[in-house]
């Protein structure tokens, strides 16, 4: 299988996207290719995850290289000949490319008679919801496989192909989620004085939430609080009885997360009390902050430098990444790789018009191989 057409393989994954843990076709395609190449493949880890092991030499201990497999619940807006055939499901984050690059690296290393180390290739489900890494860990990933370090990669639209970027220490933000429920007293729209309007209360809460970043968190601390949805059970002539406000928060430090939650609860309690309504807050963390190990980061930088240009002090990025969960169990590093600067390849991640750049496959494979050989 060393002559596998990686572009065709990637486009096949793109045309048949699957979400969450429901990755039966995707996982089967990947596992079948790697089994045919002679790797030891373990399926259904954390429901649909895969670990393919290439062991050369006496030790089964080695590094792990990870790719994600899941797509997004988005309708694709491209006119590509290989566009999604599954309505409302789309590889809008490039996980089809990530999986393809890791498959390519596994095939290249398996075909290299001079390669004498052990590598575990991790193909992870449900990265987008932040639960796939934990599912694999809970299913014994680190007890069933001897992994000493773990590495991850993500494509970056707007960055030239062949360029890489990372940094030691905190790199990707945490993501906290909130669900605020406000209850009032509904009634006729012509008689608001007889009710308690949760929409007015909710609007005041939304306004006050903006003070968390501006007045409750130090300017030196990265903090984002975003209200992303506001739902009511009212109608044109009916005062609502209930409001639901949801959104997410980003930062890099535990004290920032704690401060956001503390102020959010105080704001909801205070505003609701002032308006005569009642409110409750559900607050949870879906993605932990991603912190690169210094030594592992240097290994990633050296490997990337053999392939292209590297920005080794890129700065922290505000998005979140489920790979962070692996780094809480083993040292490792996460790196960004250019996806191109024009057209669909430069569209933002999660945009309906985005596409992974096939020209990025070769440098991605080369990076993984350089890292496996040098580490």
Short mmCIF file of C-alpha atoms in Angstrom, two decimals:
data_model
loop_
_atom_site.label_atom_id
_atom_site.label_comp_id
_atom_site.label_asym_id
_atom_site.label_seq_id
_atom_site.Cartn_x
_atom_site.Cartn_y
_atom_site.Cartn_z
CA UNK A 1 0.00 0.00 0.00
CA UNK A 2 2.99 2.35 -0.15
CA UNK A 3 1.81 3.52 -3.57
CA UNK A 4 -1.50 4.79 -2.16
CA UNK A 5 -2.69 7.96 -3.92
CA UNK A 6 -2.95 10.24 -0.89
CA UNK A 7 -4.80 12.99 -2.74
CA UNK A 8 -7.46 10.54 -3.88
CA UNK A 9 -7.62 9.08 -0.36
CA UNK A 10 -8.10 12.53 1.17
CA UNK A 11 -10.80 13.46 -1.31
CA UNK A 12 -12.61 10.18 -0.64
CA UNK A 13 -12.67 11.01 3.10
CA UNK A 14 -13.86 14.51 2.22
CA UNK A 15 -16.71 13.17 0.10
CA UNK A 16 -17.90 10.84 2.88
CA UNK A 17 -17.63 12.84 6.14
CA UNK A 18 -18.86 11.57 9.49
CA UNK A 19 -19.25 13.35 12.82
CA UNK A 20 -18.57 12.70 16.49
CA UNK A 21 -18.02 9.05 17.32
CA UNK A 22 -20.04 7.79 14.33
CA UNK A 23 -17.00 7.25 12.14
CA UNK A 24 -17.55 3.72 10.86
CA UNK A 25 -16.62 4.27 7.22
CA UNK A 26 -13.78 6.69 7.99
CA UNK A 27 -12.21 4.43 10.61
CA UNK A 28 -12.62 1.34 8.44
CA UNK A 29 -10.92 3.02 5.45
CA UNK A 30 -7.97 4.12 7.57
CA UNK A 31 -7.60 0.84 9.44
CA UNK A 32 -7.79 -1.26 6.27
CA UNK A 33 -4.98 0.70 4.59
CA UNK A 34 -2.71 0.43 7.62
CA UNK A 35 -3.43 -3.26 8.19
CA UNK A 36 -2.57 -3.95 4.55
CA UNK A 37 0.77 -2.22 5.12
CA UNK A 38 1.57 -4.57 7.99
CA UNK A 39 0.93 -2.31 10.98
CA UNK A 40 -0.69 -3.71 14.12
CA UNK A 41 -4.08 -1.97 14.21
CA UNK A 42 -6.35 -1.78 17.26
CA UNK A 43 -9.85 -0.55 16.51
CA UNK A 44 -12.74 0.82 18.57
CA UNK A 45 -10.72 2.56 21.26
CA UNK A 46 -13.00 5.10 22.86
CA UNK A 47 -15.84 3.86 20.62
CA UNK A 48 -14.30 4.49 17.19
CA UNK A 49 -10.68 5.51 17.74
CA UNK A 50 -7.76 3.67 16.14
CA UNK A 51 -4.19 3.05 17.24
CA UNK A 52 -1.88 1.63 14.59
CA UNK A 53 1.53 0.55 15.87
CA UNK A 54 4.70 0.22 13.83
CA UNK A 55 7.27 -1.57 15.97
CA UNK A 56 10.84 -1.86 14.79
CA UNK A 57 13.43 -3.14 17.21
CA UNK A 58 13.00 -4.78 20.62
CA UNK A 59 11.01 -2.08 22.47
CA UNK A 60 7.28 -1.46 22.18
CA UNK A 61 7.71 1.96 23.77
CA UNK A 62 7.71 4.94 21.47
CA UNK A 63 6.17 8.24 20.53
CA UNK A 64 2.57 8.73 19.45
CA UNK A 65 1.47 10.86 16.51
CA UNK A 66 -2.18 11.91 16.51
CA UNK A 67 -4.71 12.92 13.85
CA UNK A 68 -8.42 13.64 14.24
CA UNK A 69 -11.04 12.03 11.99
CA UNK A 70 -14.39 13.75 12.61
CA UNK A 71 -16.18 16.30 10.44
CA UNK A 72 -18.57 19.15 11.29
CA UNK A 73 -22.38 19.40 11.16
CA UNK A 74 -22.22 22.06 8.42
CA UNK A 75 -23.61 22.11 4.89
CA UNK A 76 -20.70 22.43 2.46
CA UNK A 77 -20.85 25.50 0.19
CA UNK A 78 -18.18 24.54 -2.35
CA UNK A 79 -18.71 23.19 -5.84
CA UNK A 80 -15.79 20.79 -5.66
CA UNK A 81 -16.12 17.53 -7.60
CA UNK A 82 -15.44 15.68 -4.34
CA UNK A 83 -17.79 17.77 -2.17
CA UNK A 84 -19.61 16.09 0.69
CA UNK A 85 -22.21 13.52 -0.27
CA UNK A 86 -23.68 13.56 3.25
CA UNK A 87 -26.19 16.38 3.66
CA UNK A 88 -25.34 18.71 6.53
CA UNK A 89 -21.95 17.09 7.21
CA UNK A 90 -18.69 18.58 6.00
CA UNK A 91 -14.94 18.34 6.57
CA UNK A 92 -14.71 22.06 7.30
CA UNK A 93 -11.74 21.82 9.64
CA UNK A 94 -9.35 19.70 7.58
CA UNK A 95 -9.50 16.52 9.60
CA UNK A 96 -9.67 14.64 6.32
CA UNK A 97 -6.24 16.10 5.55
CA UNK A 98 -4.91 15.41 9.03
CA UNK A 99 -5.88 11.73 8.80
CA UNK A 100 -4.44 11.46 5.29
CA UNK A 101 -1.09 12.94 6.27
CA UNK A 102 -0.76 10.56 9.20
CA UNK A 103 -1.71 7.58 7.02
CA UNK A 104 0.92 8.72 4.52
CA UNK A 105 3.57 8.94 7.23
CA UNK A 106 2.70 5.49 8.56
CA UNK A 107 3.02 3.99 5.08
CA UNK A 108 6.31 5.78 4.40
CA UNK A 109 7.87 4.68 7.68
CA UNK A 110 6.62 1.11 7.26
CA UNK A 111 8.29 1.00 3.84
CA UNK A 112 11.60 2.39 5.14
CA UNK A 113 14.00 -0.52 5.89
CA UNK A 114 16.25 1.81 7.87
CA UNK A 115 13.58 2.88 10.33
CA UNK A 116 14.24 1.14 13.65
CA UNK A 117 11.89 2.74 16.22
CA UNK A 118 8.35 2.27 17.50
CA UNK A 119 5.57 4.70 16.62
CA UNK A 120 1.92 4.63 17.66
CA UNK A 121 -0.38 6.36 15.18
CA UNK A 122 -3.51 7.66 16.94
CA UNK A 123 -6.65 8.42 14.93
CA UNK A 124 -9.07 10.17 17.25
CA UNK A 125 -12.86 10.55 17.08
CA UNK A 126 -14.96 13.51 18.25
CA UNK A 127 -12.33 16.21 18.48
CA UNK A 128 -14.85 18.91 17.61
CA UNK A 129 -16.93 18.31 20.75
CA UNK A 130 -13.89 17.88 22.98
CA UNK A 131 -14.74 14.38 24.18
CA UNK A 132 -12.83 12.04 21.86
CA UNK A 133 -9.43 12.25 23.52
CA UNK A 134 -10.93 11.58 26.94
CA UNK A 135 -12.88 8.61 25.56
CA UNK A 136 -9.68 7.05 24.22
CA UNK A 137 -7.82 7.77 27.46
CA UNK A 138 -10.65 6.30 29.56
CA UNK A 139 -10.56 3.22 27.33
CA UNK A 140 -6.94 2.60 28.33
CA UNK A 141 -4.94 4.38 25.64
CA UNK A 142 -1.95 5.00 27.88
CA UNK A 143 -2.13 1.67 29.71
CA UNK A 144 -2.58 -0.44 26.58
CA UNK A 145 0.15 1.26 24.55
CA UNK A 146 3.62 2.26 25.72
CA UNK A 147 3.66 5.92 24.77
CA UNK A 148 6.36 8.22 26.09
CA UNK A 149 5.53 11.41 24.17
CA UNK A 150 2.61 12.51 22.00
CA UNK A 151 2.48 15.01 19.14
CA UNK A 152 -0.34 16.69 17.26
CA UNK A 153 -0.76 18.94 14.22
CA UNK A 154 -3.43 21.23 12.75
CA UNK A 155 -3.62 23.02 9.43
CA UNK A 156 -3.82 26.83 9.45
CA UNK A 157 -5.59 28.69 6.61
CA UNK A 158 -3.86 31.92 5.62
CA UNK A 159 -0.41 30.50 6.39
CA UNK A 160 1.68 29.45 3.40
CA UNK A 161 2.12 25.76 2.64
CA UNK A 162 5.45 24.58 4.04
CA UNK A 163 5.34 26.97 6.98
CA UNK A 164 4.93 25.80 10.58
CA UNK A 165 4.22 27.62 13.83
CA UNK A 166 4.26 26.71 17.50
CA UNK A 167 5.65 27.77 20.86
CA UNK A 168 6.63 26.24 24.15
CA UNK A 169 4.19 26.47 27.07
CA UNK A 170 0.55 27.58 26.80
CA UNK A 171 -0.51 27.48 23.15
CA UNK A 172 -4.27 26.87 22.74
CA UNK A 173 -6.99 28.27 24.99
CA UNK A 174 -9.45 26.51 27.26
CA UNK A 175 -13.12 26.58 26.30
CA UNK A 176 -15.76 26.95 28.99
CA UNK A 177 -19.47 26.76 28.18
CA UNK A 178 -22.37 28.46 29.94
CA UNK A 179 -26.13 27.98 29.91
CA UNK A 180 -28.14 30.67 31.69
CA UNK A 181 -31.86 30.08 32.32
CA UNK A 182 -34.03 33.01 33.41
CA UNK A 183 -37.65 32.57 34.49
CA UNK A 184 -40.15 35.40 34.72
CA UNK A 185 -43.90 35.69 34.49
CA UNK A 186 -45.38 35.70 31.02
CA UNK A 187 -48.56 37.33 29.92
CA UNK A 188 -50.23 39.58 27.40
CA UNK A 189 -47.92 41.95 25.54
CA UNK A 190 -50.33 44.83 26.19
CA UNK A 191 -50.06 44.42 29.97
CA UNK A 192 -46.35 44.12 30.83
CA UNK A 193 -46.96 45.52 34.32
CA UNK A 194 -48.72 42.27 35.26
CA UNK A 195 -45.75 40.11 34.38
CA UNK A 196 -42.03 39.81 34.93
CA UNK A 197 -40.31 40.14 31.58
CA UNK A 198 -37.37 37.70 31.31
CA UNK A 199 -36.33 39.25 27.98
CA UNK A 200 -35.59 42.61 29.60
CA UNK A 201 -33.83 40.74 32.41
CA UNK A 202 -31.88 38.62 29.93
CA UNK A 203 -30.86 41.67 27.91
CA UNK A 204 -29.51 43.27 31.07
CA UNK A 205 -27.59 40.07 31.84
CA UNK A 206 -26.04 40.05 28.35
CA UNK A 207 -24.95 43.66 28.80
CA UNK A 208 -23.48 43.02 32.22
CA UNK A 209 -21.58 39.95 31.03
CA UNK A 210 -19.46 42.32 28.93
CA UNK A 211 -18.04 43.78 32.16
CA UNK A 212 -16.34 40.49 33.06
CA UNK A 213 -13.58 41.01 30.50
CA UNK A 214 -13.39 44.78 30.86
CA UNK A 215 -13.65 45.10 34.64
CA UNK A 216 -13.16 41.75 36.40
CA UNK A 217 -10.11 40.24 34.66
CA UNK A 218 -6.66 41.82 34.51
CA UNK A 219 -5.70 43.22 31.08
CA UNK A 220 -2.63 40.98 31.01
CA UNK A 221 -4.84 37.85 31.12
CA UNK A 222 -6.38 36.59 27.88
CA UNK A 223 -10.15 36.39 28.39
CA UNK A 224 -13.09 36.13 25.99
CA UNK A 225 -16.77 35.86 27.01
CA UNK A 226 -19.11 35.39 24.04
CA UNK A 227 -22.90 35.16 24.13
CA UNK A 228 -23.77 33.08 21.07
CA UNK A 229 -27.51 32.41 21.44
CA UNK A 230 -30.61 33.96 23.06
CA UNK A 231 -33.81 31.91 23.01
CA UNK A 232 -37.28 32.71 24.41
CA UNK A 233 -40.69 31.05 24.57
CA UNK A 234 -42.54 34.24 23.70
CA UNK A 235 -44.29 35.35 20.53
CA UNK A 236 -45.25 38.64 18.81
CA UNK A 237 -48.06 39.39 21.29
CA UNK A 238 -46.99 37.19 24.19
CA UNK A 239 -44.57 38.13 26.93
CA UNK A 240 -42.11 35.28 27.37
CA UNK A 241 -41.93 33.31 30.58
CA UNK A 242 -38.44 31.89 30.01
CA UNK A 243 -35.16 32.89 28.41
CA UNK A 244 -32.10 30.75 27.66
CA UNK A 245 -28.73 32.41 27.06
CA UNK A 246 -25.77 30.30 25.94
CA UNK A 247 -22.20 30.92 24.90
CA UNK A 248 -18.58 30.17 25.58
CA UNK A 249 -15.49 31.61 27.22
CA UNK A 250 -11.79 31.37 26.37
CA UNK A 251 -8.56 31.87 28.24
CA UNK A 252 -5.35 30.13 29.25
CA UNK A 253 -5.31 30.11 33.06
CA UNK A 254 -7.39 28.35 35.72
CA UNK A 255 -7.82 31.56 37.71
CA UNK A 256 -9.37 33.25 34.66
CA UNK A 257 -11.90 30.43 34.29
CA UNK A 258 -12.75 30.62 37.99
CA UNK A 259 -13.13 34.40 37.86
CA UNK A 260 -15.45 34.25 34.84
CA UNK A 261 -17.72 31.73 36.54
CA UNK A 262 -17.74 33.67 39.83
CA UNK A 263 -18.71 36.96 38.17
CA UNK A 264 -21.25 35.32 35.85
CA UNK A 265 -23.12 33.76 38.75
CA UNK A 266 -23.08 37.05 40.67
CA UNK A 267 -24.36 38.99 37.65
CA UNK A 268 -27.24 36.59 36.99
CA UNK A 269 -28.25 36.50 40.66
CA UNK A 270 -28.05 40.29 41.02
CA UNK A 271 -29.86 41.24 37.81
CA UNK A 272 -32.61 38.67 38.35
CA UNK A 273 -33.13 39.86 41.93
CA UNK A 274 -33.41 43.46 40.75
CA UNK A 275 -35.99 42.54 38.09
CA UNK A 276 -38.02 40.10 40.19
CA UNK A 277 -37.05 37.12 38.05
CA UNK A 278 -35.17 33.94 38.93
CA UNK A 279 -32.08 32.61 37.23
CA UNK A 280 -29.61 29.76 37.28
CA UNK A 281 -26.25 29.16 35.64
CA UNK A 282 -24.72 25.95 34.36
CA UNK A 283 -20.98 26.37 33.76
CA UNK A 284 -18.63 23.69 32.49
CA UNK A 285 -15.29 23.17 30.75
CA UNK A 286 -15.26 21.33 27.43
CA UNK A 287 -11.60 21.95 26.43
CA UNK A 288 -8.64 22.28 28.77
CA UNK A 289 -5.82 24.70 27.88
CA UNK A 290 -3.16 23.11 25.66
CA UNK A 291 0.34 23.42 27.13
CA UNK A 292 3.34 22.34 25.05
CA UNK A 293 6.20 20.60 26.82
CA UNK A 294 9.47 22.55 26.27
CA UNK A 295 11.61 19.57 25.25
CA UNK A 296 8.93 18.08 23.00
CA UNK A 297 8.38 21.49 21.42
CA UNK A 298 12.05 21.65 20.49
CA UNK A 299 11.76 18.22 18.84
CA UNK A 300 8.77 19.45 16.84
CA UNK A 301 10.62 22.63 15.83
CA UNK A 302 13.67 20.69 14.65
CA UNK A 303 11.55 18.29 12.60
CA UNK A 304 9.54 21.11 11.04
CA UNK A 305 12.78 22.93 10.22
CA UNK A 306 13.83 19.99 8.06
CA UNK A 307 10.68 20.47 5.99
CA UNK A 308 10.07 24.21 5.81
CA UNK A 309 10.08 27.52 7.67
CA UNK A 310 9.21 27.53 11.38
CA UNK A 311 7.93 30.32 13.62
CA UNK A 312 8.96 28.99 17.03
CA UNK A 313 7.49 31.92 18.99
CA UNK A 314 4.14 32.19 17.25
CA UNK A 315 2.24 33.27 20.35
CA UNK A 316 -0.87 31.85 21.93
CA UNK A 317 -3.94 31.12 19.79
CA UNK A 318 -7.48 31.66 20.99
CA UNK A 319 -9.07 28.48 19.65
CA UNK A 320 -9.28 25.26 21.66
CA UNK A 321 -8.03 21.78 20.81
CA UNK A 322 -8.94 18.40 22.28
CA UNK A 323 -5.31 17.30 21.94
CA UNK A 324 -4.79 19.13 25.25
CA UNK A 325 -6.24 16.13 27.08
CA UNK A 326 -3.42 13.89 25.87
CA UNK A 327 -0.84 16.39 27.15
CA UNK A 328 -2.25 16.05 30.65
CA UNK A 329 -1.02 12.45 30.64
CA UNK A 330 2.17 12.56 28.57
CA UNK A 331 4.59 15.31 27.53
CA UNK A 332 4.25 16.41 23.94
CA UNK A 333 3.71 19.29 21.57
CA UNK A 334 1.19 20.67 19.10
CA UNK A 335 2.14 22.53 15.92
CA UNK A 336 0.31 24.47 13.20
CA UNK A 337 1.00 23.92 9.51
CA UNK A 338 0.18 26.24 6.60
CA UNK A 339 -2.84 25.42 4.45
CA UNK A 340 -2.35 28.15 1.83
CA UNK A 341 -3.07 31.82 1.29
CA UNK A 342 -5.60 31.81 -1.55
CA UNK A 343 -9.12 30.64 -2.31
CA UNK A 344 -10.80 27.87 -0.34
CA UNK A 345 -7.49 26.98 1.34
CA UNK A 346 -7.38 30.40 3.01
CA UNK A 347 -11.02 30.36 4.15
CA UNK A 348 -11.39 30.27 7.95
CA UNK A 349 -11.73 26.90 9.62
CA UNK A 350 -15.41 25.93 10.03
CA UNK A 351 -16.37 28.14 7.08
CA UNK A 352 -18.71 26.36 4.58
CA UNK A 353 -16.36 27.34 1.74
CA UNK A 354 -13.14 25.97 3.30
CA UNK A 355 -11.12 23.10 1.82
CA UNK A 356 -7.96 21.36 2.94
CA UNK A 357 -5.07 21.98 0.55
CA UNK A 358 -3.82 18.82 -1.16
CA UNK A 359 -0.46 20.54 -1.67
CA UNK A 360 -0.03 20.46 2.13
CA UNK A 361 -0.12 16.65 2.27
CA UNK A 362 3.52 16.14 1.26
CA UNK A 363 5.05 18.56 3.82
CA UNK A 364 2.75 17.14 6.48
CA UNK A 365 3.91 13.58 5.76
CA UNK A 366 7.53 14.78 5.69
CA UNK A 367 7.11 16.49 9.07
CA UNK A 368 5.68 13.39 10.72
CA UNK A 369 8.44 11.19 9.28
CA UNK A 370 11.19 13.60 10.36
CA UNK A 371 9.76 13.72 13.87
CA UNK A 372 9.45 9.94 14.14
CA UNK A 373 13.00 9.38 12.92
CA UNK A 374 14.62 12.02 15.09
CA UNK A 375 12.73 11.67 18.34
#
